mmCIF file of C-alpha atoms and ligand atoms in Angstrom:
data_model
loop_
_atom_site.group_PDB
_atom_site.id
_atom_site.type_symbol
_atom_site.label_atom_id
_atom_site.label_comp_id
_atom_site.label_asym_id
_atom_site.label_seq_id
_atom_site.Cartn_x
_atom_site.Cartn_y
_atom_site.Cartn_z
ATOM 1 C CA MET X 298 -107.507 -105.032 45.736
ATOM 2 C CA LEU X 299 -103.735 -104.983 45.655
ATOM 3 C CA LYS X 300 -101.995 -103.120 42.853
ATOM 4 C CA LEU X 301 -98.279 -102.797 42.231
ATOM 5 C CA TYR X 302 -96.780 -100.057 40.084
ATOM 6 C CA HIS X 303 -93.390 -101.373 39.061
ATOM 7 C CA ALA X 304 -90.689 -101.617 36.425
ATOM 8 C CA ALA X 305 -88.811 -104.743 35.225
ATOM 9 C CA PRO X 306 -88.360 -107.536 37.808
ATOM 10 C CA PHE X 307 -84.951 -106.594 39.135
ATOM 11 C CA ALA X 308 -83.518 -104.056 41.606
ATOM 12 C CA ASN X 309 -86.263 -102.225 43.529
ATOM 13 C CA SER X 310 -89.192 -103.587 41.551
ATOM 14 C CA GLY X 311 -87.767 -107.112 41.730
ATOM 15 C CA LYS X 312 -87.699 -106.960 45.536
ATOM 16 C CA VAL X 313 -91.435 -106.489 45.763
ATOM 17 C CA LEU X 314 -92.417 -108.634 42.763
ATOM 18 C CA ILE X 315 -90.448 -111.575 44.188
ATOM 19 C CA ALA X 316 -91.951 -111.048 47.645
ATOM 20 C CA LEU X 317 -95.481 -111.036 46.200
ATOM 21 C CA LYS X 318 -94.841 -114.189 44.143
ATOM 22 C CA GLU X 319 -93.084 -115.991 47.012
ATOM 23 C CA LYS X 320 -95.958 -115.085 49.307
ATOM 24 C CA GLU X 321 -98.456 -116.153 46.617
ATOM 25 C CA ILE X 322 -100.386 -112.890 46.969
ATOM 26 C CA PRO X 323 -102.424 -112.019 43.841
ATOM 27 C CA PHE X 324 -102.005 -108.467 42.601
ATOM 28 C CA GLU X 325 -102.731 -106.246 39.633
ATOM 29 C CA SER X 326 -99.526 -105.345 37.803
ATOM 30 C CA HIS X 327 -99.027 -101.823 36.417
ATOM 31 C CA PHE X 328 -95.828 -101.485 34.429
ATOM 32 C CA ILE X 329 -94.098 -98.106 34.619
ATOM 33 C CA ASP X 330 -91.611 -97.398 31.869
ATOM 34 C CA LEU X 331 -88.673 -95.717 33.597
ATOM 35 C CA HIS X 332 -86.963 -95.059 30.283
ATOM 36 C CA ARG X 333 -89.934 -93.017 29.112
ATOM 37 C CA PHE X 334 -89.806 -91.184 32.487
ATOM 38 C CA GLU X 335 -93.374 -92.275 33.279
ATOM 39 C CA GLN X 336 -92.433 -92.225 36.977
ATOM 40 C CA HIS X 337 -92.250 -88.411 36.827
ATOM 41 C CA GLU X 338 -95.617 -87.836 35.186
ATOM 42 C CA PRO X 339 -98.150 -85.851 37.266
ATOM 43 C CA TRP X 340 -100.553 -88.820 37.643
ATOM 44 C CA PHE X 341 -97.717 -90.992 39.020
ATOM 45 C CA LEU X 342 -96.479 -88.273 41.405
ATOM 46 C CA LYS X 343 -99.895 -88.461 43.060
ATOM 47 C CA LEU X 344 -99.023 -92.081 43.952
ATOM 48 C CA ASN X 345 -95.442 -91.357 44.963
ATOM 49 C CA PRO X 346 -94.328 -87.717 45.219
ATOM 50 C CA ASP X 347 -90.707 -88.969 45.018
ATOM 51 C CA GLY X 348 -91.369 -90.175 41.453
ATOM 52 C CA GLN X 349 -89.985 -93.661 42.002
ATOM 53 C CA VAL X 350 -91.167 -97.238 41.689
ATOM 54 C CA PRO X 351 -92.336 -99.515 43.115
ATOM 55 C CA VAL X 352 -95.545 -98.315 44.736
ATOM 56 C CA LEU X 353 -97.990 -100.667 46.415
ATOM 57 C CA ASP X 354 -101.655 -99.671 46.488
ATOM 58 C CA HIS X 355 -103.602 -101.734 49.026
ATOM 59 C CA ASP X 356 -107.251 -100.702 48.778
ATOM 60 C CA GLY X 357 -106.147 -97.101 48.409
ATOM 61 C CA PHE X 358 -103.394 -97.185 51.049
ATOM 62 C CA LEU X 359 -100.170 -96.325 49.236
ATOM 63 C CA VAL X 360 -96.887 -97.798 50.424
ATOM 64 C CA THR X 361 -93.449 -96.887 49.069
ATOM 65 C CA GLN X 362 -89.850 -97.882 49.933
ATOM 66 C CA THR X 363 -89.193 -101.519 49.093
ATOM 67 C CA THR X 364 -88.064 -102.696 52.507
ATOM 68 C CA ILE X 365 -91.124 -101.123 54.110
ATOM 69 C CA ILE X 366 -93.408 -102.576 51.415
ATOM 70 C CA SER X 367 -91.896 -106.027 52.065
ATOM 71 C CA GLU X 368 -92.591 -105.944 55.786
ATOM 72 C CA TYR X 369 -96.025 -104.420 55.142
ATOM 73 C CA LEU X 370 -96.878 -107.465 53.003
ATOM 74 C CA GLU X 371 -95.784 -109.710 55.861
ATOM 75 C CA ASP X 372 -97.968 -107.829 58.366
ATOM 76 C CA ALA X 373 -101.000 -107.297 56.137
ATOM 77 C CA PHE X 374 -101.068 -110.877 54.814
ATOM 78 C CA PRO X 375 -100.060 -112.991 57.814
ATOM 79 C CA ASP X 376 -101.607 -116.178 56.405
ATOM 80 C CA THR X 377 -99.334 -116.308 53.383
ATOM 81 C CA PRO X 378 -95.917 -118.037 53.192
ATOM 82 C CA THR X 379 -93.583 -116.086 55.440
ATOM 83 C CA LEU X 380 -90.340 -114.378 54.475
ATOM 84 C CA ARG X 381 -89.556 -113.047 57.961
ATOM 85 C CA PRO X 382 -88.163 -115.204 60.764
ATOM 86 C CA ALA X 383 -90.239 -115.670 63.911
ATOM 87 C CA ASP X 384 -87.371 -115.326 66.384
ATOM 88 C CA ALA X 385 -86.414 -111.820 67.620
ATOM 89 C CA VAL X 386 -82.692 -112.421 67.096
ATOM 90 C CA ASP X 387 -83.207 -113.606 63.534
ATOM 91 C CA ILE X 388 -85.557 -110.709 62.755
ATOM 92 C CA ALA X 389 -82.843 -108.323 63.937
ATOM 93 C CA ARG X 390 -80.244 -110.148 61.813
ATOM 94 C CA MET X 391 -82.505 -109.908 58.767
ATOM 95 C CA ARG X 392 -83.069 -106.200 59.348
ATOM 96 C CA LEU X 393 -79.363 -105.536 59.838
ATOM 97 C CA TRP X 394 -78.679 -107.165 56.462
ATOM 98 C CA ASN X 395 -81.487 -105.120 54.912
ATOM 99 C CA LYS X 396 -80.115 -101.875 56.347
ATOM 100 C CA TYR X 397 -76.622 -102.617 55.062
ATOM 101 C CA ILE X 398 -77.884 -103.686 51.630
ATOM 102 C CA ASP X 399 -80.271 -100.707 51.266
ATOM 103 C CA GLU X 400 -77.786 -98.110 52.461
ATOM 104 C CA HIS X 401 -74.531 -99.350 50.949
ATOM 105 C CA VAL X 402 -74.914 -102.104 48.390
ATOM 106 C CA MET X 403 -77.854 -100.783 46.368
ATOM 107 C CA GLU X 404 -76.221 -97.477 45.445
ATOM 108 C CA ALA X 405 -72.885 -99.130 44.613
ATOM 109 C CA VAL X 406 -74.418 -101.497 42.071
ATOM 110 C CA SER X 407 -76.904 -98.916 40.863
ATOM 111 C CA ILE X 408 -74.226 -96.435 39.725
ATOM 112 C CA HIS X 409 -72.783 -99.116 37.408
ATOM 113 C CA GLY X 410 -76.269 -99.902 36.069
ATOM 114 C CA TRP X 411 -76.975 -96.218 35.476
ATOM 115 C CA GLN X 412 -73.641 -95.744 33.736
ATOM 116 C CA VAL X 413 -74.826 -98.182 31.086
ATOM 117 C CA ARG X 414 -78.605 -98.149 30.835
ATOM 118 C CA ALA X 415 -79.748 -94.759 32.176
ATOM 119 C CA ARG X 416 -76.855 -93.187 30.256
ATOM 120 C CA ALA X 417 -78.098 -94.762 27.012
ATOM 121 C CA THR X 418 -81.562 -93.354 27.695
ATOM 122 C CA ALA X 419 -80.206 -89.906 28.608
ATOM 123 C CA LEU X 420 -77.995 -89.756 25.523
ATOM 124 C CA SER X 421 -80.845 -90.748 23.229
ATOM 125 C CA LEU X 422 -82.551 -87.423 23.995
ATOM 126 C CA ASP X 423 -81.560 -84.062 22.619
ATOM 127 C CA GLU X 424 -80.549 -81.506 25.222
ATOM 128 C CA ASP X 425 -83.871 -79.603 25.327
ATOM 129 C CA GLU X 426 -85.872 -82.793 25.606
ATOM 130 C CA PHE X 427 -83.556 -84.091 28.328
ATOM 131 C CA GLU X 428 -83.879 -80.837 30.299
ATOM 132 C CA ARG X 429 -87.693 -81.003 30.014
ATOM 133 C CA TYR X 430 -87.680 -84.484 31.548
ATOM 134 C CA ILE X 431 -85.174 -83.512 34.237
ATOM 135 C CA ALA X 432 -87.241 -80.483 35.275
ATOM 136 C CA ARG X 433 -90.091 -82.828 36.279
ATOM 137 C CA ILE X 434 -87.966 -84.983 38.628
ATOM 138 C CA PRO X 435 -88.987 -84.213 42.216
ATOM 139 C CA LEU X 436 -85.890 -85.473 44.048
ATOM 140 C CA GLU X 437 -82.791 -83.295 43.768
ATOM 141 C CA LYS X 438 -80.642 -86.412 44.261
ATOM 142 C CA GLN X 439 -82.294 -88.116 41.280
ATOM 143 C CA ARG X 440 -82.010 -85.002 39.081
ATOM 144 C CA LYS X 441 -78.290 -85.031 39.834
ATOM 145 C CA LYS X 442 -78.074 -88.748 39.070
ATOM 146 C CA TRP X 443 -79.783 -88.394 35.683
ATOM 147 C CA ARG X 444 -77.453 -85.494 34.761
ATOM 148 C CA GLN X 445 -74.471 -87.530 35.896
ATOM 149 C CA ALA X 446 -75.702 -90.444 33.787
ATOM 150 C CA ARG X 447 -75.787 -88.212 30.708
ATOM 151 C CA GLU X 448 -72.280 -86.861 31.398
ATOM 152 C CA GLY X 449 -70.907 -90.204 32.511
ATOM 153 C CA PHE X 450 -70.041 -91.008 36.131
ATOM 154 C CA PRO X 451 -66.466 -90.157 37.220
ATOM 155 C CA GLN X 452 -64.182 -93.197 37.089
ATOM 156 C CA ALA X 453 -63.222 -92.641 40.748
ATOM 157 C CA ASP X 454 -66.897 -93.008 41.762
ATOM 158 C CA LEU X 455 -67.280 -96.148 39.672
ATOM 159 C CA ASP X 456 -64.099 -97.613 41.210
ATOM 160 C CA ALA X 457 -65.229 -96.777 44.754
ATOM 161 C CA ALA X 458 -68.575 -98.435 44.024
ATOM 162 C CA THR X 459 -66.808 -101.544 42.701
ATOM 163 C CA GLU X 460 -64.879 -101.810 45.976
ATOM 164 C CA LYS X 461 -68.163 -101.661 47.927
ATOM 165 C CA VAL X 462 -69.519 -104.470 45.769
ATOM 166 C CA ARG X 463 -66.354 -106.502 46.408
ATOM 167 C CA ASP X 464 -66.793 -105.992 50.143
ATOM 168 C CA ALA X 465 -70.482 -106.978 49.997
ATOM 169 C CA ALA X 466 -69.712 -110.136 48.018
ATOM 170 C CA LYS X 467 -67.090 -111.124 50.587
ATOM 171 C CA ARG X 468 -69.475 -110.505 53.502
ATOM 172 C CA VAL X 469 -72.127 -112.682 51.893
ATOM 173 C CA GLU X 470 -69.621 -115.376 50.887
ATOM 174 C CA ASP X 471 -68.423 -115.489 54.522
ATOM 175 C CA GLN X 472 -71.963 -115.524 55.917
ATOM 176 C CA LEU X 473 -72.901 -118.493 53.755
ATOM 177 C CA GLN X 474 -70.358 -120.632 55.636
ATOM 178 C CA ASP X 475 -72.878 -120.652 58.491
ATOM 179 C CA GLY X 476 -76.032 -121.651 56.656
ATOM 180 C CA PRO X 477 -77.768 -121.847 53.274
ATOM 181 C CA TRP X 478 -79.356 -118.371 53.459
ATOM 182 C CA LEU X 479 -78.295 -114.992 54.852
ATOM 183 C CA VAL X 480 -80.222 -115.624 58.063
ATOM 184 C CA GLY X 481 -79.539 -119.304 58.704
ATOM 185 C CA ASP X 482 -81.955 -121.898 57.400
ATOM 186 C CA MET X 483 -84.704 -119.592 56.256
ATOM 187 C CA PHE X 484 -85.066 -117.757 52.946
ATOM 188 C CA THR X 485 -85.979 -114.209 54.028
ATOM 189 C CA PHE X 486 -86.391 -110.671 52.735
ATOM 190 C CA ALA X 487 -82.635 -110.268 53.254
ATOM 191 C CA ASP X 488 -81.942 -112.880 50.548
ATOM 192 C CA ILE X 489 -84.425 -111.207 48.195
ATOM 193 C CA ASN X 490 -82.846 -107.843 48.924
ATOM 194 C CA PHE X 491 -79.276 -108.914 48.230
ATOM 195 C CA TYR X 492 -80.335 -110.935 45.192
ATOM 196 C CA CYS X 493 -82.192 -108.007 43.610
ATOM 197 C CA TYR X 494 -79.617 -105.306 44.265
ATOM 198 C CA CYS X 495 -76.433 -107.280 43.767
ATOM 199 C CA GLY X 496 -76.282 -111.083 43.884
ATOM 200 C CA GLY X 497 -78.423 -111.756 40.825
ATOM 201 C CA ALA X 498 -76.316 -109.475 38.618
ATOM 202 C CA LEU X 499 -72.898 -110.103 40.180
ATOM 203 C CA GLU X 500 -71.548 -112.684 37.730
ATOM 204 C CA ARG X 501 -72.675 -110.636 34.696
ATOM 205 C CA MET X 502 -71.796 -107.119 35.917
ATOM 206 C CA PHE X 503 -68.711 -107.850 38.045
ATOM 207 C CA PRO X 504 -67.214 -111.092 36.670
ATOM 208 C CA SER X 505 -63.860 -110.520 38.381
ATOM 209 C CA ILE X 506 -65.598 -110.277 41.769
ATOM 210 C CA GLY X 507 -68.418 -112.762 41.377
ATOM 211 C CA ASN X 508 -67.155 -115.956 39.820
ATOM 212 C CA ARG X 509 -67.181 -119.596 40.825
ATOM 213 C CA ASP X 510 -63.554 -119.410 42.070
ATOM 214 C CA THR X 511 -63.833 -116.283 44.192
ATOM 215 C CA CYS X 512 -67.398 -116.713 45.467
ATOM 216 C CA PRO X 513 -68.442 -120.368 45.172
ATOM 217 C CA ARG X 514 -70.941 -120.246 48.025
ATOM 218 C CA LEU X 515 -72.502 -117.020 46.789
ATOM 219 C CA LEU X 516 -72.974 -118.356 43.246
ATOM 220 C CA ASP X 517 -74.425 -121.591 44.600
ATOM 221 C CA TRP X 518 -76.800 -119.356 46.610
ATOM 222 C CA VAL X 519 -77.751 -117.529 43.367
ATOM 223 C CA ASP X 520 -78.601 -120.913 41.778
ATOM 224 C CA ARG X 521 -80.763 -121.791 44.782
ATOM 225 C CA VAL X 522 -82.498 -118.407 44.662
ATOM 226 C CA HIS X 523 -83.264 -118.988 40.956
ATOM 227 C CA ALA X 524 -84.672 -122.412 41.732
ATOM 228 C CA ARG X 525 -87.383 -120.964 43.966
ATOM 229 C CA PRO X 526 -90.784 -120.961 42.212
ATOM 230 C CA GLY X 527 -91.684 -117.454 43.412
ATOM 231 C CA VAL X 528 -88.423 -116.019 42.126
ATOM 232 C CA ALA X 529 -88.766 -117.853 38.806
ATOM 233 C CA ALA X 530 -92.353 -116.576 38.442
ATOM 234 C CA ALA X 531 -91.299 -112.969 39.101
ATOM 235 C CA LEU X 532 -88.363 -113.154 36.686
ATOM 236 C CA ALA X 533 -90.612 -114.682 34.008
ATOM 237 C CA MET X 534 -93.060 -111.768 34.167
ATOM 238 C CA ASP X 535 -93.755 -110.416 30.763
ATOM 239 C CA VAL X 536 -92.789 -106.747 30.891
ATOM 240 C CA PRO X 537 -92.146 -104.502 27.896
ATOM 241 C CA GLN X 538 -88.497 -104.183 26.889
ATOM 242 C CA SER X 539 -87.727 -100.508 26.633
ATOM 243 C CA VAL X 540 -84.385 -100.089 28.291
ATOM 244 C CA GLY X 541 -82.519 -97.318 26.588
ATOM 245 C CA ASP X 542 -84.155 -97.777 23.207
ATOM 246 C CA ALA X 543 -87.707 -96.592 23.806
ATOM 247 C CA LYS X 544 -89.255 -94.183 21.352
ATOM 248 C CA ARG X 545 -90.194 -91.100 23.321
ATOM 249 C CA LYS X 546 -93.810 -90.025 23.593
HETATM 250 N N1 LIG F 614 -85.375 -96.377 48.282
HETATM 251 C C1 LIG F 614 -86.348 -96.622 47.260
HETATM 252 C C2 LIG F 614 -85.636 -96.612 45.926
HETATM 253 C C3 LIG F 614 -86.585 -96.701 44.753
HETATM 254 C C4 LIG F 614 -85.850 -96.512 43.434
HETATM 255 O O1 LIG F 614 -84.689 -96.069 43.376
HETATM 256 N N2 LIG F 614 -86.515 -96.863 42.338
HETATM 257 C C5 LIG F 614 -85.924 -96.705 41.035
HETATM 258 C C6 LIG F 614 -86.150 -97.970 40.191
HETATM 259 S S1 LIG F 614 -85.052 -99.277 40.528
HETATM 260 C C7 LIG F 614 -86.607 -95.581 40.263
HETATM 261 O O2 LIG F 614 -87.806 -95.400 40.352
HETATM 262 N N3 LIG F 614 -85.785 -94.869 39.478
HETATM 263 C C8 LIG F 614 -86.262 -93.903 38.533
HETATM 264 C C9 LIG F 614 -85.895 -92.509 38.866
HETATM 265 O O3 LIG F 614 -85.444 -92.252 40.006
HETATM 266 O O4 LIG F 614 -86.060 -91.670 37.990
HETATM 267 C C10 LIG F 614 -87.056 -97.960 47.515
HETATM 268 O O5 LIG F 614 -86.504 -98.819 48.224
HETATM 269 O O6 LIG F 614 -88.210 -98.140 47.043
#
């Protein structure tokens, strides 16, 4: 039995939910409410000591880290629709995109998301309550990020992140001159990765960077990503709305 512990179908959770839907792999969905800090509860830390989603449970084997989960799905379910090229050169190209997106793009977009949504959650708690939640967070980096969200991220950090997003959008816009997807003719994990961390939110979050004049190929790519049945099925998943306005337990 395959189980996925996940949040709403975007960013990290979206990467794996879309992969599962695109690969037509049935799974049991377990929604984790990040804005109630469920990911830091003792029972969840047994699944992922880092206190983060998503977590894949395949007959008791626990897999974390979205890019590793994605390739695990490809290896463990080889008879399902593939999201990884067959050719060694194209696999390397896909992985280079994934490395760049995971290490540079994700954090740049994430800081803007946290400035709005995690900040709203953090500010909705009184100081004692907030400190109680923070004390349970296993990763020092994440404790710092939640505190920063409550204080507000420095404008210089937000501006630097915006420049990284601008650079990423340009790289993708340029790449799409050579083919419909990031790795030529095939829709791969690299497309899912960029879509979930950046491309899908670009027009809404960074309208001056991602618009039909500046990035026509990229926005056409977004439309084609949306048109894929697996993506549409993942985005249509019925998950509780709790972002920033959840009543605490
Ligand atoms: N590198 C990890 C990142 C996972 C991650 O950042 N997950 C976020 C959700 S988008 C999370 O659980 N955040 C809650 C927290 O850190 O408190 C991966 O690829 O799986």
